[in-house]
């Protein structure tokens, strides 16, 4: 039993239950050593210094930045930065290693920071990586596709392959710089994580960001870099938890499959179709987050 009594939603174990178990202490792992080994395995030669800088940047951020519920500077953050750095190393073999690591740190962390914390974080990274300027990635074709998509998202006809509830989202969006930058950040996050959450206030264009990126990627001709996207969308609060995940019917003694499970099955079955196999499949749970349905996603969302 892992006891995190200070963690949100957790409570202390009662003493009579504690007495039945033998406690053992856990040590905090050496993040720098883990990062160093991972970077060496990805092909970085100067892994030791880069690992120290990476871990130090997250440590200073946790101390100096504001306290937000969605901020995480632990092992998961380190792991996602290392994954991003490994992908960049494979793409740009001849580039300077410290620029690749700095770009990975920015790609993973910048999308989740508040406006007030952005200059602080940039100050931290500029102190650790002195005089380094990260060249901005070339998303010109994707940007053009998204600008085109903003004007297209009106009266989208539904078809059998398009289950992304287009009819409920007929919209003519203005392609502002903020919207396009959020779409780019979402794309960068999708490439390094297999699952993610977009959080924000109501009417803050969370669904629109997904829509614009989906249609923008479908508009790009270079399918080697930006694959077509299929989105399967459902509102988890409009149905019961049994209807999302499935349940065991006590009368018939049969397992009844849920909508979420059937969507995953459908995406896997699409891999047998050569036309659809090359497309990205996104299952979008578009609705309010609460512990009842998101708790079952714990192992899916985790690395």
CSV table of C-alpha atoms in Angstrom, one decimal:
chain,number,residue,atom,x,y,z
A,1,UNK,CA,0.0,0.0,0.0
A,2,UNK,CA,1.5,3.3,-1.0
A,3,UNK,CA,0.5,6.0,1.5
A,4,UNK,CA,0.4,9.6,0.3
A,5,UNK,CA,-1.7,11.2,3.0
A,6,UNK,CA,-0.8,14.7,1.8
A,7,UNK,CA,-1.9,13.9,-1.7
A,8,UNK,CA,-5.2,15.3,-3.0
A,9,UNK,CA,-8.1,13.0,-2.4
A,10,UNK,CA,-6.1,10.6,-0.2
A,11,UNK,CA,-6.7,10.0,3.5
A,12,UNK,CA,-4.6,8.5,6.3
A,13,UNK,CA,-4.9,4.8,7.0
A,14,UNK,CA,-6.6,3.9,10.3
A,15,UNK,CA,-4.2,2.6,13.0
A,16,UNK,CA,-5.8,-0.8,13.4
A,17,UNK,CA,-5.2,-1.4,9.7
A,18,UNK,CA,-1.7,0.0,9.8
A,19,UNK,CA,-0.8,-2.6,12.5
A,20,UNK,CA,-1.4,-5.4,10.0
A,21,UNK,CA,1.3,-4.2,7.6
A,22,UNK,CA,5.0,-3.8,8.0
A,23,UNK,CA,6.2,-0.3,6.9
A,24,UNK,CA,9.3,0.3,4.8
A,25,UNK,CA,10.9,3.6,3.8
A,26,UNK,CA,11.5,4.5,0.1
A,27,UNK,CA,14.5,6.4,-1.2
A,28,UNK,CA,14.2,9.3,-3.7
A,29,UNK,CA,15.9,8.1,-6.9
A,30,UNK,CA,18.9,9.9,-8.4
A,31,UNK,CA,17.2,11.7,-11.3
A,32,UNK,CA,20.5,12.9,-12.7
A,33,UNK,CA,21.9,9.4,-13.0
A,34,UNK,CA,18.8,8.0,-14.6
A,35,UNK,CA,18.7,10.9,-17.1
A,36,UNK,CA,22.4,10.4,-17.8
A,37,UNK,CA,22.0,6.7,-18.6
A,38,UNK,CA,18.9,7.4,-20.8
A,39,UNK,CA,20.7,10.2,-22.7
A,40,UNK,CA,23.7,7.9,-23.3
A,41,UNK,CA,21.4,5.2,-24.6
A,42,UNK,CA,19.8,7.8,-27.0
A,43,UNK,CA,23.3,8.5,-28.5
A,44,UNK,CA,24.2,11.7,-26.6
A,45,UNK,CA,28.0,12.0,-25.9
A,46,UNK,CA,27.9,14.8,-23.3
A,47,UNK,CA,25.2,13.2,-21.3
A,48,UNK,CA,26.5,13.8,-17.8
A,49,UNK,CA,26.5,17.6,-18.0
A,50,UNK,CA,23.2,17.7,-19.9
A,51,UNK,CA,21.5,15.4,-17.4
A,52,UNK,CA,22.6,17.7,-14.5
A,53,UNK,CA,21.3,20.8,-16.3
A,54,UNK,CA,18.0,19.1,-17.1
A,55,UNK,CA,17.3,18.0,-13.5
A,56,UNK,CA,18.5,21.3,-12.1
A,57,UNK,CA,16.1,23.2,-14.4
A,58,UNK,CA,13.1,21.2,-13.1
A,59,UNK,CA,14.4,21.5,-9.5
A,60,UNK,CA,14.7,25.3,-9.7
A,61,UNK,CA,11.3,25.5,-11.4
A,62,UNK,CA,9.6,23.6,-8.6
A,63,UNK,CA,11.1,26.1,-6.1
A,64,UNK,CA,10.6,29.4,-8.0
A,65,UNK,CA,7.4,29.0,-10.1
A,66,UNK,CA,3.9,29.5,-8.8
A,67,UNK,CA,2.1,26.5,-7.3
A,68,UNK,CA,-0.5,25.1,-9.8
A,69,UNK,CA,-2.4,21.8,-9.6
A,70,UNK,CA,-1.3,20.7,-13.1
A,71,UNK,CA,2.5,21.5,-12.6
A,72,UNK,CA,4.7,18.4,-12.3
A,73,UNK,CA,8.4,18.5,-12.0
A,74,UNK,CA,8.9,14.9,-10.9
A,75,UNK,CA,10.1,11.7,-12.6
A,76,UNK,CA,7.3,11.8,-15.1
A,77,UNK,CA,8.4,15.2,-16.3
A,78,UNK,CA,12.0,14.0,-16.6
A,79,UNK,CA,10.9,10.9,-18.5
A,80,UNK,CA,8.9,12.9,-21.1
A,81,UNK,CA,11.8,15.4,-21.6
A,82,UNK,CA,14.2,12.5,-22.2
A,83,UNK,CA,11.7,10.9,-24.7
A,84,UNK,CA,11.5,14.2,-26.5
A,85,UNK,CA,15.3,14.6,-26.5
A,86,UNK,CA,15.7,11.1,-27.9
A,87,UNK,CA,13.3,11.8,-30.8
A,88,UNK,CA,15.0,15.1,-31.6
A,89,UNK,CA,18.4,13.3,-31.6
A,90,UNK,CA,17.2,10.8,-34.1
A,91,UNK,CA,15.8,13.6,-36.3
A,92,UNK,CA,18.8,16.0,-36.1
A,93,UNK,CA,21.9,13.8,-35.7
A,94,UNK,CA,24.3,16.6,-36.6
A,95,UNK,CA,22.8,19.3,-34.3
A,96,UNK,CA,24.4,20.5,-31.1
A,97,UNK,CA,23.3,18.3,-28.2
A,98,UNK,CA,22.7,21.1,-25.7
A,99,UNK,CA,20.3,22.8,-28.2
A,100,UNK,CA,18.4,19.5,-28.6
A,101,UNK,CA,18.0,19.0,-24.8
A,102,UNK,CA,17.0,22.7,-24.3
A,103,UNK,CA,14.4,22.4,-27.1
A,104,UNK,CA,13.0,19.2,-25.5
A,105,UNK,CA,12.8,21.0,-22.1
A,106,UNK,CA,10.9,23.8,-23.8
A,107,UNK,CA,8.6,21.6,-25.9
A,108,UNK,CA,7.5,19.6,-22.9
A,109,UNK,CA,7.2,22.4,-20.3
A,110,UNK,CA,6.2,25.6,-22.0
A,111,UNK,CA,2.6,24.5,-23.0
A,112,UNK,CA,1.5,24.0,-19.4
A,113,UNK,CA,2.9,27.2,-17.8
A,114,UNK,CA,0.8,30.2,-17.0
A,115,UNK,CA,1.7,33.6,-18.5
A,116,UNK,CA,3.3,34.8,-15.3
A,117,UNK,CA,5.6,31.8,-15.1
A,118,UNK,CA,6.8,31.8,-18.7
A,119,UNK,CA,9.4,34.6,-18.3
A,120,UNK,CA,10.6,33.0,-15.1
A,121,UNK,CA,11.1,29.6,-16.7
A,122,UNK,CA,12.9,31.2,-19.7
A,123,UNK,CA,15.2,33.0,-17.3
A,124,UNK,CA,16.0,29.7,-15.5
A,125,UNK,CA,16.8,27.9,-18.8
A,126,UNK,CA,18.9,30.8,-20.1
A,127,UNK,CA,21.0,30.8,-16.9
A,128,UNK,CA,21.7,27.0,-17.2
A,129,UNK,CA,22.2,27.0,-21.0
A,130,UNK,CA,24.2,30.2,-21.4
A,131,UNK,CA,23.9,32.0,-24.7
A,132,UNK,CA,21.9,29.2,-26.4
A,133,UNK,CA,19.1,30.2,-28.8
A,134,UNK,CA,16.7,27.4,-29.8
A,135,UNK,CA,15.8,27.7,-33.5
A,136,UNK,CA,12.0,27.7,-33.9
A,137,UNK,CA,10.8,24.5,-35.6
A,138,UNK,CA,9.5,24.8,-39.2
A,139,UNK,CA,5.7,24.3,-38.9
A,140,UNK,CA,5.0,26.5,-41.9
A,141,UNK,CA,3.0,23.9,-43.8
A,142,UNK,CA,1.0,22.9,-40.7
A,143,UNK,CA,0.3,26.6,-40.0
A,144,UNK,CA,-1.0,27.1,-43.5
A,145,UNK,CA,-3.2,24.0,-43.1
A,146,UNK,CA,-4.6,25.2,-39.8
A,147,UNK,CA,-5.4,28.7,-41.2
A,148,UNK,CA,-7.2,27.0,-44.1
A,149,UNK,CA,-9.0,24.8,-41.6
A,150,UNK,CA,-10.3,27.8,-39.5
A,151,UNK,CA,-12.4,28.9,-42.5
A,152,UNK,CA,-13.4,25.4,-43.4
A,153,UNK,CA,-15.1,24.4,-40.1
A,154,UNK,CA,-18.5,25.4,-41.2
A,155,UNK,CA,-21.3,23.0,-42.2
A,156,UNK,CA,-18.9,20.0,-42.2
A,157,UNK,CA,-20.8,17.0,-43.6
A,158,UNK,CA,-20.7,13.9,-41.5
A,159,UNK,CA,-19.4,10.6,-43.0
A,160,UNK,CA,-18.8,7.1,-41.7
A,161,UNK,CA,-15.1,7.8,-40.9
A,162,UNK,CA,-15.7,11.1,-39.3
A,163,UNK,CA,-17.1,10.6,-35.8
A,164,UNK,CA,-15.7,13.8,-34.3
A,165,UNK,CA,-19.2,15.3,-33.7
A,166,UNK,CA,-18.5,18.0,-36.4
A,167,UNK,CA,-22.2,19.0,-36.5
A,168,UNK,CA,-22.1,20.1,-32.9
A,169,UNK,CA,-19.0,22.2,-33.6
A,170,UNK,CA,-19.9,24.2,-36.7
A,171,UNK,CA,-17.6,27.2,-36.2
A,172,UNK,CA,-15.8,29.9,-38.2
A,173,UNK,CA,-12.7,30.5,-36.1
A,174,UNK,CA,-10.3,33.4,-36.5
A,175,UNK,CA,-6.8,32.0,-36.8
A,176,UNK,CA,-5.2,34.3,-34.1
A,177,UNK,CA,-1.6,33.9,-33.1
A,178,UNK,CA,-2.5,32.6,-29.7
A,179,UNK,CA,-4.8,29.9,-31.1
A,180,UNK,CA,-2.2,28.7,-33.7
A,181,UNK,CA,0.6,28.6,-31.0
A,182,UNK,CA,-1.6,26.5,-28.7
A,183,UNK,CA,-2.3,24.1,-31.7
A,184,UNK,CA,1.5,23.8,-32.3
A,185,UNK,CA,2.1,23.1,-28.6
A,186,UNK,CA,-0.7,20.5,-28.7
A,187,UNK,CA,1.0,18.9,-31.7
A,188,UNK,CA,4.4,18.9,-30.0
A,189,UNK,CA,2.9,17.3,-26.8
A,190,UNK,CA,1.1,14.6,-28.8
A,191,UNK,CA,4.4,13.6,-30.4
A,192,UNK,CA,6.1,12.9,-27.0
A,193,UNK,CA,3.1,11.6,-25.0
A,194,UNK,CA,0.7,8.8,-25.8
A,195,UNK,CA,-2.0,10.5,-23.8
A,196,UNK,CA,-2.6,14.0,-22.5
A,197,UNK,CA,-5.1,16.3,-20.9
A,198,UNK,CA,-6.1,19.8,-22.1
A,199,UNK,CA,-7.4,21.8,-19.1
A,200,UNK,CA,-8.9,25.2,-19.0
A,201,UNK,CA,-12.0,27.3,-18.1
A,202,UNK,CA,-15.3,26.9,-19.9
A,203,UNK,CA,-15.3,28.5,-23.4
A,204,UNK,CA,-11.5,28.7,-23.5
A,205,UNK,CA,-11.4,27.0,-26.9
A,206,UNK,CA,-10.1,23.6,-25.7
A,207,UNK,CA,-12.2,21.7,-28.2
A,208,UNK,CA,-11.5,24.2,-30.9
A,209,UNK,CA,-7.7,23.6,-30.5
A,210,UNK,CA,-8.3,19.9,-31.1
A,211,UNK,CA,-10.5,20.6,-34.1
A,212,UNK,CA,-8.2,23.1,-35.8
A,213,UNK,CA,-5.2,20.8,-35.3
A,214,UNK,CA,-7.2,17.8,-36.6
A,215,UNK,CA,-8.4,19.6,-39.8
A,216,UNK,CA,-5.0,21.4,-40.2
A,217,UNK,CA,-3.1,18.1,-40.2
A,218,UNK,CA,-5.6,16.6,-42.7
A,219,UNK,CA,-5.0,19.6,-45.0
A,220,UNK,CA,-1.2,19.2,-45.1
A,221,UNK,CA,0.0,17.4,-48.3
A,222,UNK,CA,3.3,16.2,-46.7
A,223,UNK,CA,1.9,13.0,-45.0
A,224,UNK,CA,5.3,11.8,-44.0
A,225,UNK,CA,5.6,14.6,-41.4
A,226,UNK,CA,1.9,15.2,-40.6
A,227,UNK,CA,-0.4,12.2,-40.9
A,228,UNK,CA,-4.1,12.4,-41.3
A,229,UNK,CA,-6.1,12.3,-38.1
A,230,UNK,CA,-9.3,10.4,-37.1
A,231,UNK,CA,-11.0,11.7,-34.0
A,232,UNK,CA,-13.5,9.8,-32.0
A,233,UNK,CA,-15.2,12.1,-29.5
A,234,UNK,CA,-17.5,11.4,-26.6
A,235,UNK,CA,-18.7,13.3,-23.5
A,236,UNK,CA,-17.9,11.1,-20.5
A,237,UNK,CA,-20.4,13.0,-18.2
A,238,UNK,CA,-23.4,12.4,-20.6
A,239,UNK,CA,-23.3,8.6,-19.9
A,240,UNK,CA,-22.8,6.4,-16.9
A,241,UNK,CA,-19.4,5.0,-16.0
A,242,UNK,CA,-20.6,1.5,-16.9
A,243,UNK,CA,-21.5,2.8,-20.4
A,244,UNK,CA,-18.0,4.2,-20.8
A,245,UNK,CA,-15.9,1.2,-19.7
A,246,UNK,CA,-18.4,-1.7,-19.8
A,247,UNK,CA,-19.9,-3.8,-17.0
A,248,UNK,CA,-20.8,-7.3,-16.0
A,249,UNK,CA,-24.5,-7.9,-16.4
A,250,UNK,CA,-25.7,-9.8,-13.3
A,251,UNK,CA,-28.8,-11.2,-15.1
A,252,UNK,CA,-27.3,-12.6,-18.2
A,253,UNK,CA,-23.8,-13.2,-16.6
A,254,UNK,CA,-22.2,-11.6,-19.7
A,255,UNK,CA,-19.8,-8.8,-20.1
A,256,UNK,CA,-21.3,-5.7,-21.9
A,257,UNK,CA,-18.7,-3.7,-23.7
A,258,UNK,CA,-18.6,0.1,-23.0
A,259,UNK,CA,-18.3,2.9,-25.6
A,260,UNK,CA,-14.7,3.8,-24.7
A,261,UNK,CA,-13.6,0.1,-25.0
A,262,UNK,CA,-15.4,-0.3,-28.3
A,263,UNK,CA,-13.7,2.9,-29.7
A,264,UNK,CA,-10.3,1.4,-28.7
A,265,UNK,CA,-11.3,-1.8,-30.4
A,266,UNK,CA,-12.4,0.1,-33.6
A,267,UNK,CA,-9.1,2.0,-33.7
A,268,UNK,CA,-7.1,-1.3,-33.5
A,269,UNK,CA,-9.2,-2.9,-36.2
A,270,UNK,CA,-8.5,0.0,-38.5
A,271,UNK,CA,-4.9,-1.1,-38.6
A,272,UNK,CA,-5.9,-3.9,-40.9
A,273,UNK,CA,-7.1,-1.4,-43.5
A,274,UNK,CA,-4.1,-0.1,-45.4
A,275,UNK,CA,-5.7,3.3,-46.1
A,276,UNK,CA,-6.7,4.0,-42.5
A,277,UNK,CA,-3.6,2.3,-41.0
A,278,UNK,CA,-1.4,5.4,-41.7
A,279,UNK,CA,-3.7,7.8,-39.9
A,280,UNK,CA,-3.4,8.9,-36.3
A,281,UNK,CA,-6.4,7.9,-34.2
A,282,UNK,CA,-7.4,10.2,-31.3
A,283,UNK,CA,-10.0,9.2,-28.7
A,284,UNK,CA,-11.2,12.4,-27.2
A,285,UNK,CA,-13.1,12.4,-23.9
A,286,UNK,CA,-14.5,15.9,-24.2
A,287,UNK,CA,-16.2,17.0,-21.0
A,288,UNK,CA,-15.6,17.9,-17.3
A,289,UNK,CA,-13.0,15.9,-15.4
A,290,UNK,CA,-13.9,14.3,-12.2
A,291,UNK,CA,-12.4,11.5,-10.1
A,292,UNK,CA,-15.2,9.0,-10.9
A,293,UNK,CA,-14.3,8.4,-14.6
A,294,UNK,CA,-10.7,9.7,-14.8
A,295,UNK,CA,-9.5,7.4,-12.0
A,296,UNK,CA,-9.9,4.3,-14.2
A,297,UNK,CA,-7.7,6.1,-16.8
A,298,UNK,CA,-4.8,6.1,-14.3
A,299,UNK,CA,-2.8,3.2,-15.8
A,300,UNK,CA,-3.7,4.3,-19.4
A,301,UNK,CA,-2.5,7.9,-18.9
A,302,UNK,CA,0.6,6.9,-17.0
A,303,UNK,CA,4.0,6.2,-18.6
